[in-house]
């Protein structure tokens, strides 16, 4: 039995002409103890999906079963009790600004009616667990984003939940802090066995900690499977769009002026090389420069190497000398690398 | 009247004004605080939307707020007599003052409570908080600095109304200004009462603002 079982979940906001279908027949099973990723572009419905798990959003139809309990059948006190076994953290941390760190972590215990002394003791332990020992008396306004999220994690864990939902939990953090929060989440998953559901629009978050991932697009699950498999062999358009670097990368900050200041021999035309995974990651540009005997400028590059295969785009500025430029284009063609003339 | 005679009028009038203001503010909050919270909770974006209740209470509040204080003061005199036994004096003035102030207070409270971040309320719900717990443990504590600021604004407004009540049979600084200053054309009396009034407003406003700032943990 899965820890979280979503069956034919549908969520519609509004009705009639203006109705928005945020979720369309979504079924999903998340196993106990796994770190599960739900990834999608903004507006795909992933936030609605995670909020349906603890019924912050009431699904229009379908069933939500968490730890054997049918959440969708509960209401009032029973629902509030059930929510206590599901911790949740948010993009904006959502801490109580007028309570210090200890008070924030103690908050869910107060809600559950735990004795003050016991609640304090548990809150201290949790703050220590998330690496904030000694900051018990600090108010959220005095803490950095990463620290605030640590307090929020401690707070979410206070009631010993079996599930931890993370709704874009690292999206407001810088890359280094994101790393450390993800590491903490993975540690907690391993040490406490808590099932973690990560909602994000960032590939690297899923790559970093998730074992399985669901790609959600247009209110449906487009693809679901092991992270490796889904990211290496995206089958659907939606998945490809997320996984592979964009095909229409703009040349930001590049102007004709910038082109004019390039070294003389590199003032030629711009071409865009597209790598679709068919070429390996050998140093193509370096090879081209060596075999043609002239330098080029790399104006833009957005590539990813997945299992030794190269995906993405690179925009080059060829030498102004037409003969050398032609030679390079012929060389690229002979290597089977497709290119297009880049139009500004 | 000599200046020293004028000054001798101040202590009692000042006491009556403070008394009216503090008592009115107290009773206005006894009614207005729960009312304001009900307005927030039953709002369509609140934790327990109740369209009918919200609209009815909102209409009552708007109705009372749209009656000019002086007219309300005169209009409710029978009620005042019924409750206090007389319609004259500082104590009697408290009745119309409260009726006029509690809708104002309700809106101030509503405003403060609405400032509490929606995400924090949602986070509390995700932790299994009941609506009552959200009110007592989230809305009120989180809005405290704003509520204190609001209380200062309410108290100074009520002080102003109390002076108006004083002119029409109530007590306090307003009554002295009316009876000695206006009726006897003694502008020194009027002037002194105004100065005392300004001073009092400063005290109320400053203590509220300071209270709000000192208790606000968002500022460091």
PDB file of C-alpha atoms in Angstrom, chain A residues 98-283:
ATOM      1  CA  UNK A  98       5.715  37.594  16.195  1.00  0.00           C
ATOM      2  CA  UNK A  99       7.076  34.325  17.595  1.00  0.00           C
ATOM      3  CA  UNK A 100      10.715  33.367  17.982  1.00  0.00           C
ATOM      4  CA  UNK A 101      12.131  30.207  16.408  1.00  0.00           C
ATOM      5  CA  UNK A 102      11.296  28.104  19.439  1.00  0.00           C
ATOM      6  CA  UNK A 103       7.764  29.494  19.555  1.00  0.00           C
ATOM      7  CA  UNK A 104       7.267  28.701  15.889  1.00  0.00           C
ATOM      8  CA  UNK A 105       8.375  25.093  16.270  1.00  0.00           C
ATOM      9  CA  UNK A 106       6.262  24.763  19.419  1.00  0.00           C
ATOM     10  CA  UNK A 107       3.220  26.112  17.578  1.00  0.00           C
ATOM     11  CA  UNK A 108       1.888  22.841  16.071  1.00  0.00           C
ATOM     12  CA  UNK A 109       2.429  21.142  19.440  1.00  0.00           C
ATOM     13  CA  UNK A 110       0.372  23.858  21.147  1.00  0.00           C
ATOM     14  CA  UNK A 111      -2.337  23.290  18.558  1.00  0.00           C
ATOM     15  CA  UNK A 112      -2.325  19.605  19.451  1.00  0.00           C
ATOM     16  CA  UNK A 113      -2.566  20.413  23.151  1.00  0.00           C
ATOM     17  CA  UNK A 114       0.888  19.140  24.164  1.00  0.00           C
ATOM     18  CA  UNK A 115       2.055  20.311  27.619  1.00  0.00           C
ATOM     19  CA  UNK A 116       4.201  23.431  27.453  1.00  0.00           C
ATOM     20  CA  UNK A 117       7.279  21.864  29.037  1.00  0.00           C
ATOM     21  CA  UNK A 118       7.146  18.835  26.744  1.00  0.00           C
ATOM     22  CA  UNK A 119       6.520  21.026  23.715  1.00  0.00           C
ATOM     23  CA  UNK A 120       9.518  23.212  24.586  1.00  0.00           C
ATOM     24  CA  UNK A 121      11.753  20.177  24.976  1.00  0.00           C
ATOM     25  CA  UNK A 122      10.657  18.713  21.638  1.00  0.00           C
ATOM     26  CA  UNK A 123      11.014  22.079  19.882  1.00  0.00           C
ATOM     27  CA  UNK A 124      14.575  22.414  21.155  1.00  0.00           C
ATOM     28  CA  UNK A 125      15.447  18.942  19.899  1.00  0.00           C
ATOM     29  CA  UNK A 126      14.008  19.733  16.481  1.00  0.00           C
ATOM     30  CA  UNK A 127      15.872  23.023  16.159  1.00  0.00           C
ATOM     31  CA  UNK A 128      19.042  21.125  16.994  1.00  0.00           C
ATOM     32  CA  UNK A 129      18.145  18.525  14.358  1.00  0.00           C
ATOM     33  CA  UNK A 130      17.892  21.180  11.633  1.00  0.00           C
ATOM     34  CA  UNK A 131      21.131  22.825  12.734  1.00  0.00           C
ATOM     35  CA  UNK A 132      19.760  25.853  14.530  1.00  0.00           C
ATOM     36  CA  UNK A 133      20.910  25.113  18.053  1.00  0.00           C
ATOM     37  CA  UNK A 134      21.450  28.384  19.892  1.00  0.00           C
ATOM     38  CA  UNK A 135      19.045  30.363  17.696  1.00  0.00           C
ATOM     39  CA  UNK A 136      15.929  29.422  19.677  1.00  0.00           C
ATOM     40  CA  UNK A 137      15.271  33.016  20.695  1.00  0.00           C
ATOM     41  CA  UNK A 138      15.721  34.541  17.240  1.00  0.00           C
ATOM     42  CA  UNK A 139      12.687  36.013  15.503  1.00  0.00           C
ATOM     43  CA  UNK A 140      12.100  35.235  11.805  1.00  0.00           C
ATOM     44  CA  UNK A 141      13.025  38.819  10.886  1.00  0.00           C
ATOM     45  CA  UNK A 142      16.477  38.163  12.317  1.00  0.00           C
ATOM     46  CA  UNK A 143      17.071  34.966  10.344  1.00  0.00           C
ATOM     47  CA  UNK A 144      18.252  34.425   6.765  1.00  0.00           C
ATOM     48  CA  UNK A 145      16.050  32.714   4.181  1.00  0.00           C
ATOM     49  CA  UNK A 146      17.786  29.384   4.627  1.00  0.00           C
ATOM     50  CA  UNK A 147      17.474  29.574   8.405  1.00  0.00           C
ATOM     51  CA  UNK A 148      13.798  30.467   8.135  1.00  0.00           C
ATOM     52  CA  UNK A 149      13.209  27.405   5.990  1.00  0.00           C
ATOM     53  CA  UNK A 150      15.050  25.309   8.578  1.00  0.00           C
ATOM     54  CA  UNK A 151      12.726  26.625  11.269  1.00  0.00           C
ATOM     55  CA  UNK A 152       9.786  25.819   8.993  1.00  0.00           C
ATOM     56  CA  UNK A 153      11.117  22.285   8.485  1.00  0.00           C
ATOM     57  CA  UNK A 154      11.515  21.813  12.240  1.00  0.00           C
ATOM     58  CA  UNK A 155       7.983  23.109  12.700  1.00  0.00           C
ATOM     59  CA  UNK A 156       6.628  20.741  10.053  1.00  0.00           C
ATOM     60  CA  UNK A 157       8.335  17.801  11.767  1.00  0.00           C
ATOM     61  CA  UNK A 158       7.147  18.672  15.268  1.00  0.00           C
ATOM     62  CA  UNK A 159       4.102  16.443  15.172  1.00  0.00           C
ATOM     63  CA  UNK A 160       6.099  13.445  13.897  1.00  0.00           C
ATOM     64  CA  UNK A 161       4.481  13.413  10.471  1.00  0.00           C
ATOM     65  CA  UNK A 162       4.783  10.463   8.116  1.00  0.00           C
ATOM     66  CA  UNK A 163       4.741  12.757   5.098  1.00  0.00           C
ATOM     67  CA  UNK A 164       6.514  16.038   4.432  1.00  0.00           C
ATOM     68  CA  UNK A 165       5.130  18.137   1.586  1.00  0.00           C
ATOM     69  CA  UNK A 166       7.501  20.746   0.157  1.00  0.00           C
ATOM     70  CA  UNK A 167       5.743  23.334  -1.987  1.00  0.00           C
ATOM     71  CA  UNK A 168       8.479  25.147  -3.945  1.00  0.00           C
ATOM     72  CA  UNK A 169      10.421  25.104  -0.691  1.00  0.00           C
ATOM     73  CA  UNK A 170      13.715  26.194  -2.239  1.00  0.00           C
ATOM     74  CA  UNK A 171      12.433  28.515  -4.938  1.00  0.00           C
ATOM     75  CA  UNK A 172      13.065  31.650  -2.897  1.00  0.00           C
ATOM     76  CA  UNK A 173      16.587  30.611  -1.908  1.00  0.00           C
ATOM     77  CA  UNK A 174      19.950  31.131  -3.544  1.00  0.00           C
ATOM     78  CA  UNK A 175      21.714  28.093  -5.085  1.00  0.00           C
ATOM     79  CA  UNK A 176      24.039  27.432  -2.149  1.00  0.00           C
ATOM     80  CA  UNK A 177      21.245  27.632   0.407  1.00  0.00           C
ATOM     81  CA  UNK A 178      19.058  25.486  -1.832  1.00  0.00           C
ATOM     82  CA  UNK A 179      21.788  22.831  -1.790  1.00  0.00           C
ATOM     83  CA  UNK A 180      21.961  22.826   2.005  1.00  0.00           C
ATOM     84  CA  UNK A 181      18.181  22.677   2.429  1.00  0.00           C
ATOM     85  CA  UNK A 182      17.943  19.797  -0.051  1.00  0.00           C
ATOM     86  CA  UNK A 183      20.682  17.990   1.797  1.00  0.00           C
ATOM     87  CA  UNK A 184      18.805  18.477   5.055  1.00  0.00           C
ATOM     88  CA  UNK A 185      15.618  17.120   3.504  1.00  0.00           C
ATOM     89  CA  UNK A 186      17.432  14.057   2.255  1.00  0.00           C
ATOM     90  CA  UNK A 187      19.064  13.486   5.629  1.00  0.00           C
ATOM     91  CA  UNK A 188      15.694  13.724   7.347  1.00  0.00           C
ATOM     92  CA  UNK A 189      14.197  11.332   4.822  1.00  0.00           C
ATOM     93  CA  UNK A 190      16.929   8.824   5.614  1.00  0.00           C
ATOM     94  CA  UNK A 191      17.108   9.254   9.383  1.00  0.00           C
ATOM     95  CA  UNK A 192      13.399   9.634  10.142  1.00  0.00           C
ATOM     96  CA  UNK A 193      12.010   7.639   7.233  1.00  0.00           C
ATOM     97  CA  UNK A 194       9.599  10.446   6.448  1.00  0.00           C
ATOM     98  CA  UNK A 195       8.110  10.338   2.969  1.00  0.00           C
ATOM     99  CA  UNK A 196       9.004  13.553   1.146  1.00  0.00           C
ATOM    100  CA  UNK A 197       7.025  15.068  -1.713  1.00  0.00           C
ATOM    101  CA  UNK A 198       8.876  17.845  -3.506  1.00  0.00           C
ATOM    102  CA  UNK A 199       7.010  20.270  -5.734  1.00  0.00           C
ATOM    103  CA  UNK A 200       9.283  22.355  -7.903  1.00  0.00           C
ATOM    104  CA  UNK A 201       9.832  23.895 -11.293  1.00  0.00           C
ATOM    105  CA  UNK A 202      13.574  23.350 -11.034  1.00  0.00           C
ATOM    106  CA  UNK A 203      15.192  20.301 -12.598  1.00  0.00           C
ATOM    107  CA  UNK A 204      18.223  20.414 -10.345  1.00  0.00           C
ATOM    108  CA  UNK A 205      16.069  20.045  -7.237  1.00  0.00           C
ATOM    109  CA  UNK A 206      14.564  16.831  -8.554  1.00  0.00           C
ATOM    110  CA  UNK A 207      17.913  15.574  -9.836  1.00  0.00           C
ATOM    111  CA  UNK A 208      19.489  16.232  -6.475  1.00  0.00           C
ATOM    112  CA  UNK A 209      17.165  14.418  -4.091  1.00  0.00           C
ATOM    113  CA  UNK A 210      14.284  12.614  -5.772  1.00  0.00           C
ATOM    114  CA  UNK A 211      14.147   8.948  -6.637  1.00  0.00           C
ATOM    115  CA  UNK A 212      10.974   9.168  -8.701  1.00  0.00           C
ATOM    116  CA  UNK A 213       9.398  12.064 -10.491  1.00  0.00           C
ATOM    117  CA  UNK A 214       6.081  12.966 -12.064  1.00  0.00           C
ATOM    118  CA  UNK A 215       6.031  15.586 -14.769  1.00  0.00           C
ATOM    119  CA  UNK A 216       2.826  17.524 -14.694  1.00  0.00           C
ATOM    120  CA  UNK A 217       1.692  19.551 -17.669  1.00  0.00           C
ATOM    121  CA  UNK A 218      -1.681  20.946 -18.651  1.00  0.00           C
ATOM    122  CA  UNK A 219      -3.281  19.660 -15.443  1.00  0.00           C
ATOM    123  CA  UNK A 220      -2.335  16.050 -16.177  1.00  0.00           C
ATOM    124  CA  UNK A 221       0.571  13.778 -15.370  1.00  0.00           C
ATOM    125  CA  UNK A 222       2.570  13.727 -18.573  1.00  0.00           C
ATOM    126  CA  UNK A 223       5.222  11.305 -17.438  1.00  0.00           C
ATOM    127  CA  UNK A 224       6.075   9.340 -14.330  1.00  0.00           C
ATOM    128  CA  UNK A 225       8.989   7.159 -13.399  1.00  0.00           C
ATOM    129  CA  UNK A 226      12.521   6.925 -12.056  1.00  0.00           C
ATOM    130  CA  UNK A 227      14.266  10.298 -12.249  1.00  0.00           C
ATOM    131  CA  UNK A 228      17.117   8.850 -14.357  1.00  0.00           C
ATOM    132  CA  UNK A 229      14.755   7.295 -16.848  1.00  0.00           C
ATOM    133  CA  UNK A 230      12.445  10.287 -17.212  1.00  0.00           C
ATOM    134  CA  UNK A 231      15.266  12.792 -17.511  1.00  0.00           C
ATOM    135  CA  UNK A 232      17.334  10.689 -19.907  1.00  0.00           C
ATOM    136  CA  UNK A 233      14.571   9.570 -22.187  1.00  0.00           C
ATOM    137  CA  UNK A 234      11.773  12.090 -22.029  1.00  0.00           C
ATOM    138  CA  UNK A 235       8.973  10.748 -24.176  1.00  0.00           C
ATOM    139  CA  UNK A 236       6.364  13.473 -24.205  1.00  0.00           C
ATOM    140  CA  UNK A 237       6.694  17.003 -25.545  1.00  0.00           C
ATOM    141  CA  UNK A 238       6.029  18.407 -22.071  1.00  0.00           C
ATOM    142  CA  UNK A 239       8.853  16.368 -20.599  1.00  0.00           C
ATOM    143  CA  UNK A 240      11.260  17.288 -23.386  1.00  0.00           C
ATOM    144  CA  UNK A 241      10.467  20.937 -22.896  1.00  0.00           C
ATOM    145  CA  UNK A 242      11.369  20.721 -19.218  1.00  0.00           C
ATOM    146  CA  UNK A 243      14.333  18.411 -19.466  1.00  0.00           C
ATOM    147  CA  UNK A 244      16.146  19.698 -22.536  1.00  0.00           C
ATOM    148  CA  UNK A 245      17.525  23.208 -22.732  1.00  0.00           C
ATOM    149  CA  UNK A 246      15.297  25.631 -24.567  1.00  0.00           C
ATOM    150  CA  UNK A 247      15.451  25.754 -28.367  1.00  0.00           C
ATOM    151  CA  UNK A 248      14.873  29.446 -28.537  1.00  0.00           C
ATOM    152  CA  UNK A 249      17.510  30.788 -26.199  1.00  0.00           C
ATOM    153  CA  UNK A 250      17.683  34.511 -26.663  1.00  0.00           C
ATOM    154  CA  UNK A 251      20.976  36.262 -27.062  1.00  0.00           C
ATOM    155  CA  UNK A 252      20.535  38.488 -24.085  1.00  0.00           C
ATOM    156  CA  UNK A 253      22.832  41.448 -23.848  1.00  0.00           C
ATOM    157  CA  UNK A 254      24.302  40.802 -27.259  1.00  0.00           C
ATOM    158  CA  UNK A 255      24.123  43.769 -29.583  1.00  0.00           C
ATOM    159  CA  UNK A 256      25.694  44.822 -32.837  1.00  0.00           C
ATOM    160  CA  UNK A 257      27.932  47.095 -30.773  1.00  0.00           C
ATOM    161  CA  UNK A 258      29.246  44.097 -28.908  1.00  0.00           C
ATOM    162  CA  UNK A 259      29.840  42.400 -32.233  1.00  0.00           C
ATOM    163  CA  UNK A 260      31.782  45.398 -33.446  1.00  0.00           C
ATOM    164  CA  UNK A 261      34.195  45.247 -30.541  1.00  0.00           C
ATOM    165  CA  UNK A 262      35.045  41.626 -31.205  1.00  0.00           C
ATOM    166  CA  UNK A 263      38.523  40.952 -32.531  1.00  0.00           C
ATOM    167  CA  UNK A 264      38.739  41.702 -36.202  1.00  0.00           C
ATOM    168  CA  UNK A 265      38.911  38.204 -37.513  1.00  0.00           C
ATOM    169  CA  UNK A 266      35.720  37.207 -35.607  1.00  0.00           C
ATOM    170  CA  UNK A 267      33.243  39.725 -36.958  1.00  0.00           C
ATOM    171  CA  UNK A 268      31.458  37.409 -39.308  1.00  0.00           C
ATOM    172  CA  UNK A 269      28.024  35.872 -39.327  1.00  0.00           C
ATOM    173  CA  UNK A 270      26.297  34.219 -36.413  1.00  0.00           C
ATOM    174  CA  UNK A 271      25.308  30.576 -36.598  1.00  0.00           C
ATOM    175  CA  UNK A 272      23.404  28.464 -34.122  1.00  0.00           C
ATOM    176  CA  UNK A 273      24.474  24.876 -33.540  1.00  0.00           C
ATOM    177  CA  UNK A 274      21.803  22.517 -32.289  1.00  0.00           C
ATOM    178  CA  UNK A 275      22.767  19.425 -30.332  1.00  0.00           C
ATOM    179  CA  UNK A 276      19.996  16.902 -30.093  1.00  0.00           C
ATOM    180  CA  UNK A 277      21.801  14.137 -28.296  1.00  0.00           C
ATOM    181  CA  UNK A 278      23.024  12.434 -31.460  1.00  0.00           C
ATOM    182  CA  UNK A 279      26.538  13.763 -31.086  1.00  0.00           C
ATOM    183  CA  UNK A 280      28.741  12.796 -28.201  1.00  0.00           C
ATOM    184  CA  UNK A 281      30.464  15.268 -25.947  1.00  0.00           C
ATOM    185  CA  UNK A 282      33.758  15.414 -27.814  1.00  0.00           C
ATOM    186  CA  UNK A 283      35.123  18.955 -28.091  1.00  0.00           C
TER     187      UNK A 283
END
